XYZ file of C-alpha atoms in Angstrom:
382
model
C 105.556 206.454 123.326
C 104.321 202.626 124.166
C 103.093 200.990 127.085
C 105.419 198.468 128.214
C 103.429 196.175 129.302
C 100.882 195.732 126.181
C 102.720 197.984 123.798
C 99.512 200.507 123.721
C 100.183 204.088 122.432
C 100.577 206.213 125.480
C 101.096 210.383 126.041
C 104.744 211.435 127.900
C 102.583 212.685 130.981
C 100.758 209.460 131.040
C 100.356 207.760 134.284
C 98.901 204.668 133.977
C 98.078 203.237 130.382
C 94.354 203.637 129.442
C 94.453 199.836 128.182
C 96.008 197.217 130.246
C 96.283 199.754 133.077
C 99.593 199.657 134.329
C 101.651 202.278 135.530
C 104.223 204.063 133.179
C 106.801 205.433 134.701
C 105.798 208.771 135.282
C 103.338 206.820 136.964
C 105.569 205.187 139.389
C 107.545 208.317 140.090
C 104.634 209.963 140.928
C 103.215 207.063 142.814
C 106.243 207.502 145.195
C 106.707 211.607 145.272
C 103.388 212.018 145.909
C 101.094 208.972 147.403
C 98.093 207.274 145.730
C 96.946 208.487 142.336
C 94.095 208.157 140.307
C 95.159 204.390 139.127
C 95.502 203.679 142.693
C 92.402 204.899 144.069
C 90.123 203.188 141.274
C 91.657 199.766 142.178
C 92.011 200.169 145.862
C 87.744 201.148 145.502
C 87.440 197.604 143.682
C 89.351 196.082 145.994
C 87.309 197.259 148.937
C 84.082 196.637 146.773
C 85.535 192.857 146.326
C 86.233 192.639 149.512
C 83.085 194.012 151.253
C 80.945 191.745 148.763
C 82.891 188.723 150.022
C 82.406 189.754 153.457
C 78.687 189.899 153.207
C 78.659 186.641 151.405
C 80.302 184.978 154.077
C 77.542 186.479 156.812
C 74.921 184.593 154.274
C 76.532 181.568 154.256
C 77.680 181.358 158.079
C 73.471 182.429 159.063
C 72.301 179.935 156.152
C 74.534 177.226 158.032
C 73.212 178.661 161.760
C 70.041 177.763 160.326
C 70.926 173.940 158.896
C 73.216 173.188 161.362
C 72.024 175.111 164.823
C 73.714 175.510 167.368
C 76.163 172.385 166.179
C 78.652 174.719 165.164
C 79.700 175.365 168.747
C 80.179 171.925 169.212
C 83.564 171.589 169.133
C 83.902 174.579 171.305
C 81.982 172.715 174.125
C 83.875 169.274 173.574
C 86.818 170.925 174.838
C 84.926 173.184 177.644
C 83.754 169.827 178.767
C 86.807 167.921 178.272
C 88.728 171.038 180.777
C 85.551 170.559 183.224
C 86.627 166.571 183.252
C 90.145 167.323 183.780
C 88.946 169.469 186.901
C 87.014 167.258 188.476
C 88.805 164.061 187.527
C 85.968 162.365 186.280
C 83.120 162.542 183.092
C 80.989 165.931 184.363
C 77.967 167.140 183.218
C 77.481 170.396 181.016
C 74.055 171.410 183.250
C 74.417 173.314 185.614
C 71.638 173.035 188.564
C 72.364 175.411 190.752
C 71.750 179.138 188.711
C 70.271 181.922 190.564
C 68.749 184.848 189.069
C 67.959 187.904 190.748
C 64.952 191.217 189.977
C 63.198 188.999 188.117
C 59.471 190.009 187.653
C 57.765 186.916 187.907
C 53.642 187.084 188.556
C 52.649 183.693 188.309
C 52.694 180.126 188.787
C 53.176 179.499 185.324
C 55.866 182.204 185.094
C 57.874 180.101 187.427
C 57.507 177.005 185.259
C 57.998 179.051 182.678
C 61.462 180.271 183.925
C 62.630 176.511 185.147
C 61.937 175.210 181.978
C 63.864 178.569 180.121
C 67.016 178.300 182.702
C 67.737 174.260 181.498
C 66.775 174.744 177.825
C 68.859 177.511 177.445
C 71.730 174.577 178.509
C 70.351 171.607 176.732
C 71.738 172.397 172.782
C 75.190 171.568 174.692
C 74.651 167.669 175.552
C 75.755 165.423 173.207
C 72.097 163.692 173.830
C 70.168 161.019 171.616
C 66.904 161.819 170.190
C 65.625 158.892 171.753
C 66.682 160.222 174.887
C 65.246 163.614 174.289
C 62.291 161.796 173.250
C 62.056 160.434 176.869
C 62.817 163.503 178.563
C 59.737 165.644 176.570
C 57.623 162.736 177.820
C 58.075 162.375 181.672
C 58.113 166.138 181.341
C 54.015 166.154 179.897
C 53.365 163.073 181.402
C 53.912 163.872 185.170
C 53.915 168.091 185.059
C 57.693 168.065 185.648
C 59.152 171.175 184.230
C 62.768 169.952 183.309
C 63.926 166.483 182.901
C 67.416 166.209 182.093
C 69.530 163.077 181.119
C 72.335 164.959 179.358
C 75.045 162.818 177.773
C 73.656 159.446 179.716
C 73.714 156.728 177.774
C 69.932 155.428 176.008
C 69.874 152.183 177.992
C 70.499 153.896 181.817
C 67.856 156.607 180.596
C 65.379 153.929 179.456
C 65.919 152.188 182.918
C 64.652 155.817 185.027
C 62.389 155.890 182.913
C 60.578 152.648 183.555
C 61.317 153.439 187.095
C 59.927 157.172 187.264
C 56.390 155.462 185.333
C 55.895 152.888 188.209
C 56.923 155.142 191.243
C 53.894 158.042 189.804
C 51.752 154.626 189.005
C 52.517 153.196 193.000
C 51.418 156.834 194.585
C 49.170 158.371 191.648
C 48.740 161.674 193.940
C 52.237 163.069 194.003
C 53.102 166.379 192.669
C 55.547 169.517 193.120
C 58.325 168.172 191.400
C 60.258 170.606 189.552
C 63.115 168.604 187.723
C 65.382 165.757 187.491
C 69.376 166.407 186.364
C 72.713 165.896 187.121
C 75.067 167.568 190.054
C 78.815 167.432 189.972
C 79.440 166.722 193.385
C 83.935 166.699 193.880
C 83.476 164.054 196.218
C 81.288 160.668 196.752
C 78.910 162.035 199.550
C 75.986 160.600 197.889
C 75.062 158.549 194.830
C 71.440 160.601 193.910
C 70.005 163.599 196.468
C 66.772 165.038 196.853
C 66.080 168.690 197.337
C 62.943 169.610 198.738
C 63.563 173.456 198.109
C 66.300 175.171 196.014
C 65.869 179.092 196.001
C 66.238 179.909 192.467
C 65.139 183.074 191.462
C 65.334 186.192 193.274
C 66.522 184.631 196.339
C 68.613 188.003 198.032
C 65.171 189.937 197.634
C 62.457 191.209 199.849
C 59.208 189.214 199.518
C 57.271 192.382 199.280
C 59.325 193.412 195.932
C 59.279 190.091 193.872
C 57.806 186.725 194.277
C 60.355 183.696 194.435
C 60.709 180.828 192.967
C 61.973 178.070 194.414
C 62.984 174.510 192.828
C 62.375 170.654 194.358
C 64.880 168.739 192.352
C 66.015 165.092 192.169
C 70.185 165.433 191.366
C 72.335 162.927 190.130
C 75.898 162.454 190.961
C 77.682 162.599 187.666
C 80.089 160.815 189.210
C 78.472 158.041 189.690
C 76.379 157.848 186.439
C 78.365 159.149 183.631
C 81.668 157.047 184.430
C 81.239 153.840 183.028
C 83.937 152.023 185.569
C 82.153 153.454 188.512
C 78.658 152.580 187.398
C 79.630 149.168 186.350
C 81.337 148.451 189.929
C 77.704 148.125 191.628
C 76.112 149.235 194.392
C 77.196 146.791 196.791
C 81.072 147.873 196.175
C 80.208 151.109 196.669
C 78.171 151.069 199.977
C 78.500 147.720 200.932
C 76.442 144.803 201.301
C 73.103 145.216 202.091
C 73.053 148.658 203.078
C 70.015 149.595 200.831
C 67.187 147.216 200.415
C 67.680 143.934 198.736
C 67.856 143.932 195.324
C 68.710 147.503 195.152
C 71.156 148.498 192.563
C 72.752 151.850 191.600
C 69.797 152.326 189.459
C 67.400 152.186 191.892
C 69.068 154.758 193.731
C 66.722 157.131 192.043
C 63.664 154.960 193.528
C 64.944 155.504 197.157
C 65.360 159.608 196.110
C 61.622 159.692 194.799
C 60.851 158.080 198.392
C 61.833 161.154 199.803
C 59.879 163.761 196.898
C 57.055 161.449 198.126
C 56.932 161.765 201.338
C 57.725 165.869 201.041
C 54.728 165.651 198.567
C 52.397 164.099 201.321
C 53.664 166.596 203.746
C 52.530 169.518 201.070
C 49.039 168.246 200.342
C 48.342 168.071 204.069
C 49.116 171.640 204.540
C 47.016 172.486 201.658
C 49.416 173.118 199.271
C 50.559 171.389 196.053
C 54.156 172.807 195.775
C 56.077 175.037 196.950
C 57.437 176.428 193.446
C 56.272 179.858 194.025
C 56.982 182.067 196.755
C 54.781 184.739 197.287
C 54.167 187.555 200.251
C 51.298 185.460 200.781
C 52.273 182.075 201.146
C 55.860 182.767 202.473
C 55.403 181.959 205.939
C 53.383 178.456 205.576
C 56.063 177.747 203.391
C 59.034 178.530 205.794
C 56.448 176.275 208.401
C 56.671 173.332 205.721
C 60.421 173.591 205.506
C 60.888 173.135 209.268
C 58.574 170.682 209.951
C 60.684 168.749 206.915
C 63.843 169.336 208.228
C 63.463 168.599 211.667
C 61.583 165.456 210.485
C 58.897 166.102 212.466
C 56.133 164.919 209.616
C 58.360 161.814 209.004
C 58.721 160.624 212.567
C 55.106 160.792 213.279
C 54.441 158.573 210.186
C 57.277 155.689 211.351
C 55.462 155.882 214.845
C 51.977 155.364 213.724
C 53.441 152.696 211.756
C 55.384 150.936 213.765
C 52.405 150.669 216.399
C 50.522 149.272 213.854
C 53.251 147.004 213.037
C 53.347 145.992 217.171
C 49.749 145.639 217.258
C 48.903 143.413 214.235
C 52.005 141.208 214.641
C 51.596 141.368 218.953
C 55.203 142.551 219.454
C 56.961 145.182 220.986
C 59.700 146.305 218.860
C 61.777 149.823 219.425
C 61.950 152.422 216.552
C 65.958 151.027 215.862
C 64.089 147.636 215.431
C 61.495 148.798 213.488
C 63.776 150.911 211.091
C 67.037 148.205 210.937
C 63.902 145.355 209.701
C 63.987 146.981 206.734
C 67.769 147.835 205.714
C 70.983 149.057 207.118
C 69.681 152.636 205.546
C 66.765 152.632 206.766
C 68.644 152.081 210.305
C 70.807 154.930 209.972
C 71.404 157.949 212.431
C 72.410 161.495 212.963
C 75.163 162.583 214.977
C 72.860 163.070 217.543
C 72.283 159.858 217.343
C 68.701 159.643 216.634
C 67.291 158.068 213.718
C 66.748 159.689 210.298
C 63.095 158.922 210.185
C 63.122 160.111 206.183
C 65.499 157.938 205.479
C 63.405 155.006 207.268
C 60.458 156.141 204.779
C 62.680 156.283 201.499
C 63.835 153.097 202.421
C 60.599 151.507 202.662
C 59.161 152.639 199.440
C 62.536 151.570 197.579
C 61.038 147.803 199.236
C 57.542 148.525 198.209
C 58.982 149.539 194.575
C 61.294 146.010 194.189
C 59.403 143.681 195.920
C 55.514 145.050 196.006
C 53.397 142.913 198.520
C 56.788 140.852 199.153
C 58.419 143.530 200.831
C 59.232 144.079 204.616
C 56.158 143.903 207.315
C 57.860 146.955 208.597
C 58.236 148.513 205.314
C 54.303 147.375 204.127
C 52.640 149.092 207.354
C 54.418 152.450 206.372
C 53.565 152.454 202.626
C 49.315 151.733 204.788
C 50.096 154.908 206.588
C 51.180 156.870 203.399
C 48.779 155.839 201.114
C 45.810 156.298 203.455
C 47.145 159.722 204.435
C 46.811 160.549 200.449
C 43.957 159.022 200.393
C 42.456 161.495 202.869
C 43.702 164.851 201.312
């Protein structure tokens, strides 16, 4: 009896030929009275062999590419994340989130805090589409001025270039400021504001009892993607946005950030005169002089002492009498503006003034030149 496949000499009870393998048909009756044979279970094991071996292959070649390639592989993952996140919001957002909270976290130091600012936006980072140059300039503000996270993601090299030359001079004008834990971008769903600053953002173990775990708390700089990652908007300028002259002349939409560091400079003043440097971490012990610092800042009771001593200055060197309103609308529409209480928003009156000092130096405002006296000497003295 022959094998009909490859005409081999096979026995009558043969199942499978012993050359070629195939099944005789004993074989096949057997096959379907009874289940897998013999033949069956050698080739289904090198199958699974084959198979398992390709599978472990693949692992090497999908870490070996992890390891080339990063985290790149996700890209097109977060193109279309981002792309949904647009279609939200109606605009170009940014990928960063700011406003994480984290909660039983044991944190023991100072440096643990920075240490846990610095982990929340790297951990985000790998998912802007960001130039190295950029990056370059982010690592470089963050050494050269202690600021934990700096964060340009997906802004273009030549806007990034511009806050940087802009973030050198303001730390060049007032040397002595510190406390500042990062700079990134907000997605705001509305226009409220072109660039905010936050003197304290409770970040980490926020819903806890002082006594269990120290805080720690962020002072940010945010940027309204809105305003910054949308071309049309950014190239529309400042004055159709707010109107003429409502910020300092010269100002532009870029300078915004100028005006924002006015207010991290005049919370950092307000800091160093209560003996502190920043307000990063919250512990049992400094809790209280913290929640002190926070009220004194929000009710602007720091601020408004510093526009009075300077506008008596102002009234005595120039021998007038002018108001506060007088004062504060010399320098810009801004710098005029009021609460719904209607009294005046004596940080803004401050921002304002250094956003003149930073444009125009010695050419600025009188009004705005005897406030930068009374900030700078106050430095001077702590």
């Amino acid at each position: 009896m022959k094998c009909a496949h490859c005409n081999n000499e096979i026995e009558k009870n043969d199942k499978f030929c012993s050359k070629c393998g195939h099944f005789t048909s004993n074989g096949y009756t057997s096959l379907k009275e009874k289940g897998l044979l013999e033949g069956v279970t050698v080739k289904q094991q090198g199958r699974f062999s084959l198979v398992l071996g390709l599978f472990f292959i693949g692992v090497l070649m999908f870490l070996l590419m992890m390891i080339i390639r990063g985290q790149d592989l996700f890209k097109p993952i977060l193109y279309l994340k981002k792309q949904v996140n647009d279609y939200i919001f109606g605009y170009n957002t940014s990928i960063i989130k700011y406003d994480n909270k984290y909660e039983k976290e044991n944190i023991l130091s100072y440096t643990d805090a920075i240490s846990f600012i610095k982990k929340d936006f790297n951990s985000q980072k790998w998912q802007c589409y960001t130039e190295l140059n950029v990056r370059k300039i982010e690592e470089e503000l963050e050494n050269k001025y202690s600021i934990p996270s700096v964060s340009f993601c997906d802004l273009d090299y030549d806007m990034v270039l511009t806050f940087k030359k802009e973030i050198d001079k303001m730390y060049k004008l007032f040397p002595k400021v510190q406390g500042l834990t990062n700079i990134t971008f907000t997605n705001i769903k509305n226009e409220n504001y072109i660039a905010y600053f936050q003197p304290m953002y409770q970040f980490v173990n926020v819903s806890e009892s002082i006594n269990s775990y120290n805080k720690v708390n962020k002072t940010q700089i945010l940027l309204n993607s809105y305003y910054f990652l949308n071309k049309d908007y950014r190239d529309s300028g400042i004055k159709k946005i707010v109107g003429d002259n409502y910020y300092v002349e010269d100002a532009t939409l870029e300078t915004t950030l100028v005006h924002e560091f006015g207010h991290f400079i005049s919370f950092s003043l307000l800091l160093k005169e209560y003996k502190i440097s920043n307000i990063t971490l919250e512990t049992k012990e400094n809790s209280s002089k913290i929640n002190e610092i926070l009220e004194l800042s929000n009710k602007a009771i720091f601020s408004k002492k510093i526009i009075e001593e300077a506008m008596k200055n102002y009234n005595q060197l120039y021998k007038t009498n002018l108001n506060i309103d007088k004062f504060a609308s010399s320098i810009s529409k801004y710098a005029s503006v009021k609460d719904k209480n209607n009294n005046l928003i004596y940080d803004e009156t401050i921002a304002e003034a250094i956003h003149d000092y930073y444009l125009h130096d010695m050419n600025m405002k009188n009004s705005s030149k005897e406030i930068i006296k009374v900030i700078k000497t106050r430095f001077d003295k702590v």
